[in-house]
GROMACS .gro file of N, CA and C in nm:
model
  447
    1UNK      N    1   2.745  -0.525  -0.896
    1UNK     CA    2   2.666  -0.472  -0.783
    1UNK      C    3   2.662  -0.574  -0.671
    2UNK      N    4   2.632  -0.527  -0.555
    2UNK     CA    5   2.633  -0.606  -0.430
    2UNK      C    6   2.526  -0.713  -0.433
    3UNK      N    7   2.558  -0.834  -0.391
    3UNK     CA    8   2.459  -0.936  -0.366
    3UNK      C    9   2.370  -0.894  -0.251
    4UNK      N   10   2.233  -0.905  -0.272
    4UNK     CA   11   2.145  -0.861  -0.167
    4UNK      C   12   2.068  -0.981  -0.110
    5UNK      N   13   2.008  -0.956  -0.001
    5UNK     CA   14   1.931  -1.057   0.080
    5UNK      C   15   1.783  -1.062   0.028
    6UNK      N   16   1.774  -1.074  -0.102
    6UNK     CA   17   1.641  -1.091  -0.172
    6UNK      C   18   1.650  -1.200  -0.262
    7UNK      N   19   1.540  -1.261  -0.309
    7UNK     CA   20   1.542  -1.368  -0.408
    7UNK      C   21   1.598  -1.310  -0.540
    8UNK      N   22   1.660  -1.391  -0.619
    8UNK     CA   23   1.714  -1.343  -0.750
    8UNK      C   24   1.592  -1.318  -0.835
    9UNK      N   25   1.608  -1.238  -0.949
    9UNK     CA   26   1.507  -1.202  -1.036
    9UNK      C   27   1.570  -1.178  -1.173
   10UNK      N   28   1.486  -1.177  -1.275
   10UNK     CA   29   1.540  -1.151  -1.411
   10UNK      C   30   1.542  -1.000  -1.426
   11UNK      N   31   1.658  -0.943  -1.449
   11UNK     CA   32   1.668  -0.800  -1.471
   11UNK      C   33   1.734  -0.776  -1.606
   12UNK      N   34   1.708  -0.654  -1.659
   12UNK     CA   35   1.765  -0.612  -1.784
   12UNK      C   36   1.843  -0.483  -1.757
   13UNK      N   37   1.964  -0.490  -1.805
   13UNK     CA   38   2.046  -0.367  -1.800
   13UNK      C   39   2.064  -0.314  -1.945
   14UNK      N   40   2.106  -0.188  -1.951
   14UNK     CA   41   2.137  -0.121  -2.066
   14UNK      C   42   2.247  -0.016  -2.036
   15UNK      N   43   2.336  -0.006  -2.125
   15UNK     CA   44   2.448   0.095  -2.099
   15UNK      C   45   2.437   0.202  -2.203
   16UNK      N   46   2.437   0.333  -2.158
   16UNK     CA   47   2.448   0.446  -2.253
   16UNK      C   48   2.531   0.553  -2.194
   17UNK      N   49   2.614   0.618  -2.267
   17UNK     CA   50   2.700   0.725  -2.220
   17UNK      C   51   2.773   0.680  -2.092
   18UNK      N   52   2.823   0.564  -2.087
   18UNK     CA   53   2.910   0.512  -1.982
   18UNK      C   54   2.820   0.495  -1.844
   19UNK      N   55   2.688   0.501  -1.858
   19UNK     CA   56   2.607   0.482  -1.741
   19UNK      C   57   2.522   0.356  -1.769
   20UNK      N   58   2.513   0.267  -1.659
   20UNK     CA   59   2.425   0.147  -1.670
   20UNK      C   60   2.299   0.184  -1.608
   21UNK      N   61   2.191   0.134  -1.669
   21UNK     CA   62   2.053   0.150  -1.624
   21UNK      C   63   1.998   0.012  -1.612
   22UNK      N   64   1.897   0.005  -1.526
   22UNK     CA   65   1.816  -0.113  -1.506
   22UNK      C   66   1.672  -0.080  -1.534
   23UNK      N   67   1.605  -0.191  -1.594
   23UNK     CA   68   1.462  -0.170  -1.635
   23UNK      C   69   1.370  -0.181  -1.511
   24UNK      N   70   1.286  -0.079  -1.498
   24UNK     CA   71   1.191  -0.081  -1.386
   24UNK      C   72   1.059  -0.117  -1.444
   25UNK      N   73   1.001  -0.234  -1.397
   25UNK     CA   74   0.873  -0.296  -1.450
   25UNK      C   75   0.758  -0.207  -1.404
   26UNK      N   76   0.766  -0.124  -1.304
   26UNK     CA   77   0.658  -0.040  -1.260
   26UNK      C   78   0.650   0.083  -1.342
   27UNK      N   79   0.770   0.153  -1.351
   27UNK     CA   80   0.773   0.279  -1.426
   27UNK      C   81   0.782   0.258  -1.577
   28UNK      N   82   0.806   0.131  -1.616
   28UNK     CA   83   0.820   0.090  -1.755
   28UNK      C   84   0.930   0.167  -1.830
   29UNK      N   85   1.043   0.185  -1.763
   29UNK     CA   86   1.158   0.249  -1.835
   29UNK      C   87   1.279   0.215  -1.766
   30UNK      N   88   1.393   0.246  -1.832
   30UNK     CA   89   1.521   0.220  -1.769
   30UNK      C   90   1.563   0.341  -1.678
   31UNK      N   91   1.613   0.302  -1.565
   31UNK     CA   92   1.657   0.398  -1.462
   31UNK      C   93   1.801   0.383  -1.433
   32UNK      N   94   1.875   0.493  -1.420
   32UNK     CA   95   2.015   0.477  -1.388
   32UNK      C   96   2.040   0.402  -1.263
   33UNK      N   97   2.136   0.302  -1.274
   33UNK     CA   98   2.161   0.206  -1.159
   33UNK      C   99   2.251   0.266  -1.060
   34UNK      N  100   2.188   0.308  -0.953
   34UNK     CA  101   2.268   0.355  -0.833
   34UNK      C  102   2.242   0.250  -0.723
   35UNK      N  103   2.324   0.245  -0.616
   35UNK     CA  104   2.310   0.132  -0.520
   35UNK      C  105   2.163   0.134  -0.457
   36UNK      N  106   2.103   0.247  -0.440
   36UNK     CA  107   1.968   0.248  -0.378
   36UNK      C  108   1.865   0.197  -0.485
   37UNK      N  109   1.881   0.223  -0.615
   37UNK     CA  110   1.804   0.177  -0.712
   37UNK      C  111   1.811   0.024  -0.719
   38UNK      N  112   1.927  -0.037  -0.705
   38UNK     CA  113   1.955  -0.177  -0.703
   38UNK      C  114   1.868  -0.240  -0.595
   39UNK      N  115   1.872  -0.184  -0.474
   39UNK     CA  116   1.783  -0.231  -0.364
   39UNK      C  117   1.635  -0.220  -0.393
   40UNK      N  118   1.597  -0.095  -0.451
   40UNK     CA  119   1.452  -0.077  -0.485
   40UNK      C  120   1.408  -0.179  -0.587
   41UNK      N  121   1.475  -0.206  -0.691
   41UNK     CA  122   1.439  -0.299  -0.793
   41UNK      C  123   1.427  -0.443  -0.732
   42UNK      N  124   1.514  -0.483  -0.648
   42UNK     CA  125   1.506  -0.611  -0.579
   42UNK      C  126   1.380  -0.618  -0.494
   43UNK      N  127   1.357  -0.510  -0.425
   43UNK     CA  128   1.233  -0.516  -0.341
   43UNK      C  129   1.105  -0.511  -0.421
   44UNK      N  130   1.095  -0.439  -0.531
   44UNK     CA  131   0.975  -0.439  -0.619
   44UNK      C  132   0.956  -0.588  -0.671
   45UNK      N  133   1.055  -0.653  -0.710
   45UNK     CA  134   1.037  -0.782  -0.766
   45UNK      C  135   1.005  -0.886  -0.647
   46UNK      N  136   1.064  -0.869  -0.542
   46UNK     CA  137   1.020  -0.941  -0.417
   46UNK      C  138   0.869  -0.929  -0.385
   47UNK      N  139   0.818  -0.810  -0.392
   47UNK     CA  140   0.676  -0.784  -0.372
   47UNK      C  141   0.591  -0.847  -0.477
   48UNK      N  142   0.635  -0.849  -0.601
   48UNK     CA  143   0.563  -0.902  -0.709
   48UNK      C  144   0.571  -1.059  -0.711
   49UNK      N  145   0.688  -1.104  -0.713
   49UNK     CA  146   0.716  -1.247  -0.735
   49UNK      C  147   0.703  -1.334  -0.614
   50UNK      N  148   0.732  -1.279  -0.497
   50UNK     CA  149   0.727  -1.373  -0.377
   50UNK      C  150   0.606  -1.338  -0.280
   51UNK      N  151   0.563  -1.214  -0.292
   51UNK     CA  152   0.447  -1.177  -0.199
   51UNK      C  153   0.316  -1.156  -0.284
   52UNK      N  154   0.334  -1.175  -0.412
   52UNK     CA  155   0.216  -1.179  -0.511
   52UNK      C  156   0.128  -1.047  -0.509
   53UNK      N  157   0.198  -0.933  -0.488
   53UNK     CA  158   0.139  -0.807  -0.507
   53UNK      C  159   0.128  -0.770  -0.655
   54UNK      N  160   0.007  -0.734  -0.698
   54UNK     CA  161  -0.010  -0.698  -0.838
   54UNK      C  162   0.070  -0.569  -0.875
   55UNK      N  163   0.140  -0.572  -0.988
   55UNK     CA  164   0.206  -0.451  -1.042
   55UNK      C  165   0.122  -0.327  -1.040
   56UNK      N  166  -0.006  -0.353  -1.070
   56UNK     CA  167  -0.098  -0.241  -1.092
   56UNK      C  168  -0.126  -0.164  -0.951
   57UNK      N  169  -0.094  -0.224  -0.844
   57UNK     CA  170  -0.111  -0.165  -0.714
   57UNK      C  171   0.019  -0.104  -0.650
   58UNK      N  172   0.125  -0.111  -0.727
   58UNK     CA  173   0.260  -0.067  -0.686
   58UNK      C  174   0.293   0.064  -0.750
   59UNK      N  175   0.345   0.159  -0.667
   59UNK     CA  176   0.386   0.287  -0.713
   59UNK      C  177   0.526   0.314  -0.668
   60UNK      N  178   0.615   0.369  -0.751
   60UNK     CA  179   0.757   0.386  -0.722
   60UNK      C  180   0.799   0.530  -0.741
   61UNK      N  181   0.869   0.580  -0.640
   61UNK     CA  182   0.928   0.709  -0.641
   61UNK      C  183   0.837   0.820  -0.684
   62UNK      N  184   0.748   0.856  -0.600
   62UNK     CA  185   0.658   0.966  -0.630
   62UNK      C  186   0.672   1.075  -0.519
   63UNK      N  187   0.638   1.189  -0.551
   63UNK     CA  188   0.643   1.304  -0.462
   63UNK      C  189   0.534   1.307  -0.359
   64UNK      N  190   0.567   1.349  -0.243
   64UNK     CA  191   0.480   1.356  -0.135
   64UNK      C  192   0.494   1.489  -0.062
   65UNK      N  193   0.387   1.549  -0.030
   65UNK     CA  194   0.394   1.680   0.036
   65UNK      C  195   0.378   1.652   0.192
   66UNK      N  196   0.482   1.691   0.266
   66UNK     CA  197   0.476   1.668   0.416
   66UNK      C  198   0.495   1.807   0.477
   67UNK      N  199   0.391   1.858   0.536
   67UNK     CA  200   0.393   1.986   0.605
   67UNK      C  201   0.455   2.098   0.522
   68UNK      N  202   0.430   2.094   0.394
   68UNK     CA  203   0.481   2.206   0.304
   68UNK      C  204   0.615   2.162   0.241
   69UNK      N  205   0.678   2.047   0.285
   69UNK     CA  206   0.799   2.004   0.226
   69UNK      C  207   0.772   1.892   0.120
   70UNK      N  208   0.846   1.904   0.010
   70UNK     CA  209   0.833   1.799  -0.084
   70UNK      C  210   0.932   1.682  -0.054
   71UNK      N  211   0.886   1.562  -0.045
   71UNK     CA  212   0.957   1.448  -0.025
   71UNK      C  213   0.930   1.342  -0.129
   72UNK      N  214   1.008   1.239  -0.137
   72UNK     CA  215   0.983   1.126  -0.236
   72UNK      C  216   0.983   0.995  -0.155
   73UNK      N  217   0.877   0.922  -0.177
   73UNK     CA  218   0.884   0.784  -0.117
   73UNK      C  219   0.940   0.685  -0.219
   74UNK      N  220   0.993   0.578  -0.171
   74UNK     CA  221   1.055   0.476  -0.261
   74UNK      C  222   0.943   0.385  -0.322
   75UNK      N  223   0.863   0.317  -0.236
   75UNK     CA  224   0.763   0.221  -0.290
   75UNK      C  225   0.641   0.238  -0.207
   76UNK      N  226   0.526   0.239  -0.272
   76UNK     CA  227   0.401   0.235  -0.205
   76UNK      C  228   0.316   0.126  -0.275
   77UNK      N  229   0.246   0.045  -0.189
   77UNK     CA  230   0.153  -0.052  -0.242
   77UNK      C  231   0.024  -0.010  -0.202
   78UNK      N  232  -0.078  -0.001  -0.293
   78UNK     CA  233  -0.217   0.042  -0.259
   78UNK      C  234  -0.301  -0.086  -0.236
   79UNK      N  235  -0.407  -0.058  -0.167
   79UNK     CA  236  -0.523  -0.154  -0.164
   79UNK      C  237  -0.612  -0.118  -0.286
   80UNK      N  238  -0.699  -0.219  -0.313
   80UNK     CA  239  -0.785  -0.191  -0.432
   80UNK      C  240  -0.887  -0.072  -0.415
   81UNK      N  241  -0.907  -0.032  -0.290
   81UNK     CA  242  -0.996   0.086  -0.261
   81UNK      C  243  -0.921   0.214  -0.262
   82UNK      N  244  -0.783   0.209  -0.294
   82UNK     CA  245  -0.708   0.326  -0.310
   82UNK      C  246  -0.631   0.374  -0.185
   83UNK      N  247  -0.665   0.302  -0.073
   83UNK     CA  248  -0.598   0.331   0.058
   83UNK      C  249  -0.461   0.263   0.046
   84UNK      N  250  -0.371   0.305   0.132
   84UNK     CA  251  -0.228   0.254   0.126
   84UNK      C  252  -0.211   0.136   0.218
   85UNK      N  253  -0.160   0.027   0.155
   85UNK     CA  254  -0.135  -0.096   0.227
   85UNK      C  255   0.004  -0.094   0.286
   86UNK      N  256   0.104  -0.052   0.209
   86UNK     CA  257   0.240  -0.070   0.246
   86UNK      C  258   0.332   0.056   0.193
   87UNK      N  259   0.421   0.098   0.280
   87UNK     CA  260   0.519   0.199   0.241
   87UNK      C  261   0.659   0.136   0.265
   88UNK      N  262   0.745   0.144   0.159
   88UNK     CA  263   0.870   0.089   0.175
   88UNK      C  264   0.977   0.199   0.164
   89UNK      N  265   1.076   0.201   0.252
   89UNK     CA  266   1.183   0.288   0.240
   89UNK      C  267   1.307   0.208   0.210
   90UNK      N  268   1.373   0.237   0.102
   90UNK     CA  269   1.490   0.173   0.056
   90UNK      C  270   1.622   0.259   0.080
   91UNK      N  271   1.719   0.190   0.124
   91UNK     CA  272   1.852   0.256   0.134
   91UNK      C  273   1.947   0.170   0.066
   92UNK      N  274   2.069   0.236   0.027
   92UNK     CA  275   2.166   0.155  -0.030
   92UNK      C  276   2.229   0.061   0.064
   93UNK      N  277   2.283  -0.055   0.002
   93UNK     CA  278   2.333  -0.158   0.092
   93UNK      C  279   2.436  -0.124   0.199
   94UNK      N  280   2.512  -0.012   0.176
   94UNK     CA  281   2.617   0.032   0.265
   94UNK      C  282   2.564   0.137   0.368
   95UNK      N  283   2.428   0.164   0.368
   95UNK     CA  284   2.371   0.257   0.467
   95UNK      C  285   2.297   0.177   0.583
   96UNK      N  286   2.343   0.200   0.699
   96UNK     CA  287   2.287   0.131   0.814
   96UNK      C  288   2.142   0.174   0.841
   97UNK      N  289   2.069   0.070   0.874
   97UNK     CA  290   1.915   0.097   0.914
   97UNK      C  291   1.933   0.143   1.067
   98UNK      N  292   1.880   0.256   1.097
   98UNK     CA  293   1.886   0.311   1.239
   98UNK      C  294   1.753   0.385   1.268
   99UNK      N  295   1.754   0.444   1.385
   99UNK     CA  296   1.630   0.519   1.427
   99UNK      C  297   1.595   0.626   1.329
  100UNK      N  298   1.690   0.693   1.274
  100UNK     CA  299   1.671   0.800   1.175
  100UNK      C  300   1.588   0.746   1.055
  101UNK      N  301   1.620   0.629   1.013
  101UNK     CA  302   1.549   0.569   0.903
  101UNK      C  303   1.411   0.542   0.935
  102UNK      N  304   1.388   0.484   1.060
  102UNK     CA  305   1.252   0.463   1.105
  102UNK      C  306   1.175   0.591   1.119
  103UNK      N  307   1.241   0.694   1.169
  103UNK     CA  308   1.175   0.833   1.184
  103UNK      C  309   1.128   0.878   1.048
  104UNK      N  310   1.213   0.859   0.948
  104UNK     CA  311   1.181   0.904   0.812
  104UNK      C  312   1.056   0.838   0.764
  105UNK      N  313   1.051   0.705   0.767
  105UNK     CA  314   0.932   0.644   0.720
  105UNK      C  315   0.804   0.668   0.810
  106UNK      N  316   0.832   0.689   0.933
  106UNK     CA  317   0.720   0.727   1.021
  106UNK      C  318   0.652   0.864   0.985
  107UNK      N  319   0.747   0.959   0.953
  107UNK     CA  320   0.699   1.091   0.905
  107UNK      C  321   0.619   1.076   0.773
  108UNK      N  322   0.671   0.995   0.686
  108UNK     CA  323   0.596   0.969   0.558
  108UNK      C  324   0.462   0.911   0.585
  109UNK      N  325   0.454   0.819   0.680
  109UNK     CA  326   0.331   0.754   0.711
  109UNK      C  327   0.232   0.838   0.777
  110UNK      N  328   0.273   0.954   0.833
  110UNK     CA  329   0.175   1.049   0.887
  110UNK      C  330   0.087   1.094   0.783
  111UNK      N  331   0.138   1.108   0.660
  111UNK     CA  332   0.062   1.161   0.545
  111UNK      C  333  -0.004   1.048   0.468
  112UNK      N  334   0.058   0.931   0.465
  112UNK     CA  335   0.005   0.814   0.391
  112UNK      C  336  -0.085   0.724   0.462
  113UNK      N  337  -0.062   0.709   0.593
  113UNK     CA  338  -0.153   0.620   0.674
  113UNK      C  339  -0.152   0.475   0.628
  114UNK      N  340  -0.045   0.412   0.612
  114UNK     CA  341  -0.036   0.278   0.554
  114UNK      C  342  -0.049   0.187   0.663
  115UNK      N  343  -0.095   0.062   0.630
  115UNK     CA  344  -0.116  -0.049   0.732
  115UNK      C  345   0.022  -0.116   0.759
  116UNK      N  346   0.107  -0.121   0.675
  116UNK     CA  347   0.241  -0.172   0.695
  116UNK      C  348   0.356  -0.082   0.655
  117UNK      N  349   0.467  -0.101   0.715
  117UNK     CA  350   0.596  -0.027   0.685
  117UNK      C  351   0.699  -0.132   0.654
  118UNK      N  352   0.788  -0.107   0.568
  118UNK     CA  353   0.902  -0.186   0.539
  118UNK      C  354   1.029  -0.096   0.520
  119UNK      N  355   1.140  -0.133   0.586
  119UNK     CA  356   1.267  -0.054   0.567
  119UNK      C  357   1.372  -0.158   0.535
  120UNK      N  358   1.438  -0.130   0.429
  120UNK     CA  359   1.542  -0.227   0.384
  120UNK      C  360   1.669  -0.152   0.327
  121UNK      N  361   1.784  -0.214   0.348
  121UNK     CA  362   1.906  -0.169   0.272
  121UNK      C  363   1.949  -0.283   0.183
  122UNK      N  364   1.858  -0.376   0.160
  122UNK     CA  365   1.888  -0.491   0.068
  122UNK      C  366   1.953  -0.603   0.148
  123UNK      N  367   2.014  -0.583   0.260
  123UNK     CA  368   2.079  -0.688   0.344
  123UNK      C  369   1.999  -0.719   0.463
  124UNK      N  370   1.937  -0.613   0.518
  124UNK     CA  371   1.847  -0.621   0.643
  124UNK      C  372   1.714  -0.562   0.609
  125UNK      N  373   1.606  -0.632   0.647
  125UNK     CA  374   1.478  -0.585   0.615
  125UNK      C  375   1.403  -0.589   0.753
  126UNK      N  376   1.323  -0.482   0.768
  126UNK     CA  377   1.241  -0.468   0.880
  126UNK      C  378   1.091  -0.445   0.840
  127UNK      N  379   1.000  -0.513   0.905
  127UNK     CA  380   0.860  -0.504   0.872
  127UNK      C  381   0.783  -0.463   0.994
  128UNK      N  382   0.690  -0.371   0.985
  128UNK     CA  383   0.604  -0.333   1.093
  128UNK      C  384   0.458  -0.328   1.047
  129UNK      N  385   0.366  -0.361   1.135
  129UNK     CA  386   0.230  -0.345   1.117
  129UNK      C  387   0.174  -0.226   1.199
  130UNK      N  388   0.114  -0.133   1.139
  130UNK     CA  389   0.069  -0.017   1.213
  130UNK      C  390  -0.064  -0.034   1.283
  131UNK      N  391  -0.076   0.022   1.405
  131UNK     CA  392  -0.200   0.033   1.473
  131UNK      C  393  -0.228   0.182   1.490
  132UNK      N  394  -0.300   0.231   1.389
  132UNK     CA  395  -0.324   0.386   1.390
  132UNK      C  396  -0.411   0.427   1.507
  133UNK      N  397  -0.500   0.348   1.557
  133UNK     CA  398  -0.577   0.386   1.667
  133UNK      C  399  -0.492   0.410   1.793
  134UNK      N  400  -0.411   0.311   1.821
  134UNK     CA  401  -0.315   0.315   1.937
  134UNK      C  402  -0.191   0.394   1.917
  135UNK      N  403  -0.172   0.432   1.786
  135UNK     CA  404  -0.058   0.507   1.740
  135UNK      C  405   0.078   0.438   1.773
  136UNK      N  406   0.085   0.312   1.747
  136UNK     CA  407   0.213   0.244   1.759
  136UNK      C  408   0.221   0.135   1.654
  137UNK      N  409   0.341   0.077   1.655
  137UNK     CA  410   0.357  -0.037   1.557
  137UNK      C  411   0.414  -0.156   1.615
  138UNK      N  412   0.394  -0.273   1.550
  138UNK     CA  413   0.441  -0.391   1.603
  138UNK      C  414   0.536  -0.456   1.490
  139UNK      N  415   0.659  -0.502   1.527
  139UNK     CA  416   0.746  -0.558   1.432
  139UNK      C  417   0.698  -0.702   1.397
  140UNK      N  418   0.720  -0.725   1.260
  140UNK     CA  419   0.681  -0.859   1.212
  140UNK      C  420   0.809  -0.937   1.161
  141UNK      N  421   0.791  -1.065   1.147
  141UNK     CA  422   0.897  -1.148   1.091
  141UNK      C  423   0.902  -1.132   0.938
  142UNK      N  424   0.783  -1.113   0.883
  142UNK     CA  425   0.784  -1.098   0.731
  142UNK      C  426   0.659  -1.014   0.700
  143UNK      N  427   0.648  -0.973   0.571
  143UNK     CA  428   0.534  -0.911   0.519
  143UNK      C  429   0.418  -1.013   0.482
  144UNK      N  430   0.292  -0.982   0.507
  144UNK     CA  431   0.192  -1.078   0.459
  144UNK      C  432   0.186  -1.081   0.309
  145UNK      N  433   0.149  -1.190   0.262
  145UNK     CA  434   0.127  -1.208   0.114
  145UNK      C  435   0.002  -1.134   0.078
  146UNK      N  436   0.004  -1.094  -0.045
  146UNK     CA  437  -0.113  -1.014  -0.102
  146UNK      C  438  -0.238  -1.097  -0.099
  147UNK      N  439  -0.344  -1.045  -0.046
  147UNK     CA  440  -0.478  -1.101  -0.049
  147UNK      C  441  -0.576  -0.995  -0.100
  148UNK      N  442  -0.664  -1.025  -0.190
  148UNK     CA  443  -0.764  -0.930  -0.244
  148UNK      C  444  -0.845  -0.875  -0.122
  149UNK      N  445  -0.858  -0.743  -0.113
  149UNK     CA  446  -0.942  -0.686  -0.009
  149UNK      C  447  -1.086  -0.660  -0.060
   0.00000   0.00000   0.00000
């Protein structure tokens, strides 16, 4: 797999029926290893190991209803009160991050109302802090570390 712009982490692979899977510590199961999953797993471990977000507050690949359409988000980090702290959109390393990617996560955030957004293809990472009252966002150099709310 492609080397990514994330810190290294201890991963577990398994091979069955000529398909390689990687263990997801959030879903607690092996997931077929696709390029986007490779990025997602690196991002999950970055949030846990480098930004100190508790595993118990992280949710991966869940369905979301947007104006009657079913969509799936990649990663959501909750606050302890159940509100959403962070939404992450992961793309495969060979997918360019562009306005369409930001539009996608912005649409998700209309329903989720997160404080922060992250978009990554594993090589490039973009972070935004949301100002829901003024309805705009500010780009950040990095995500804040987890602090208990």
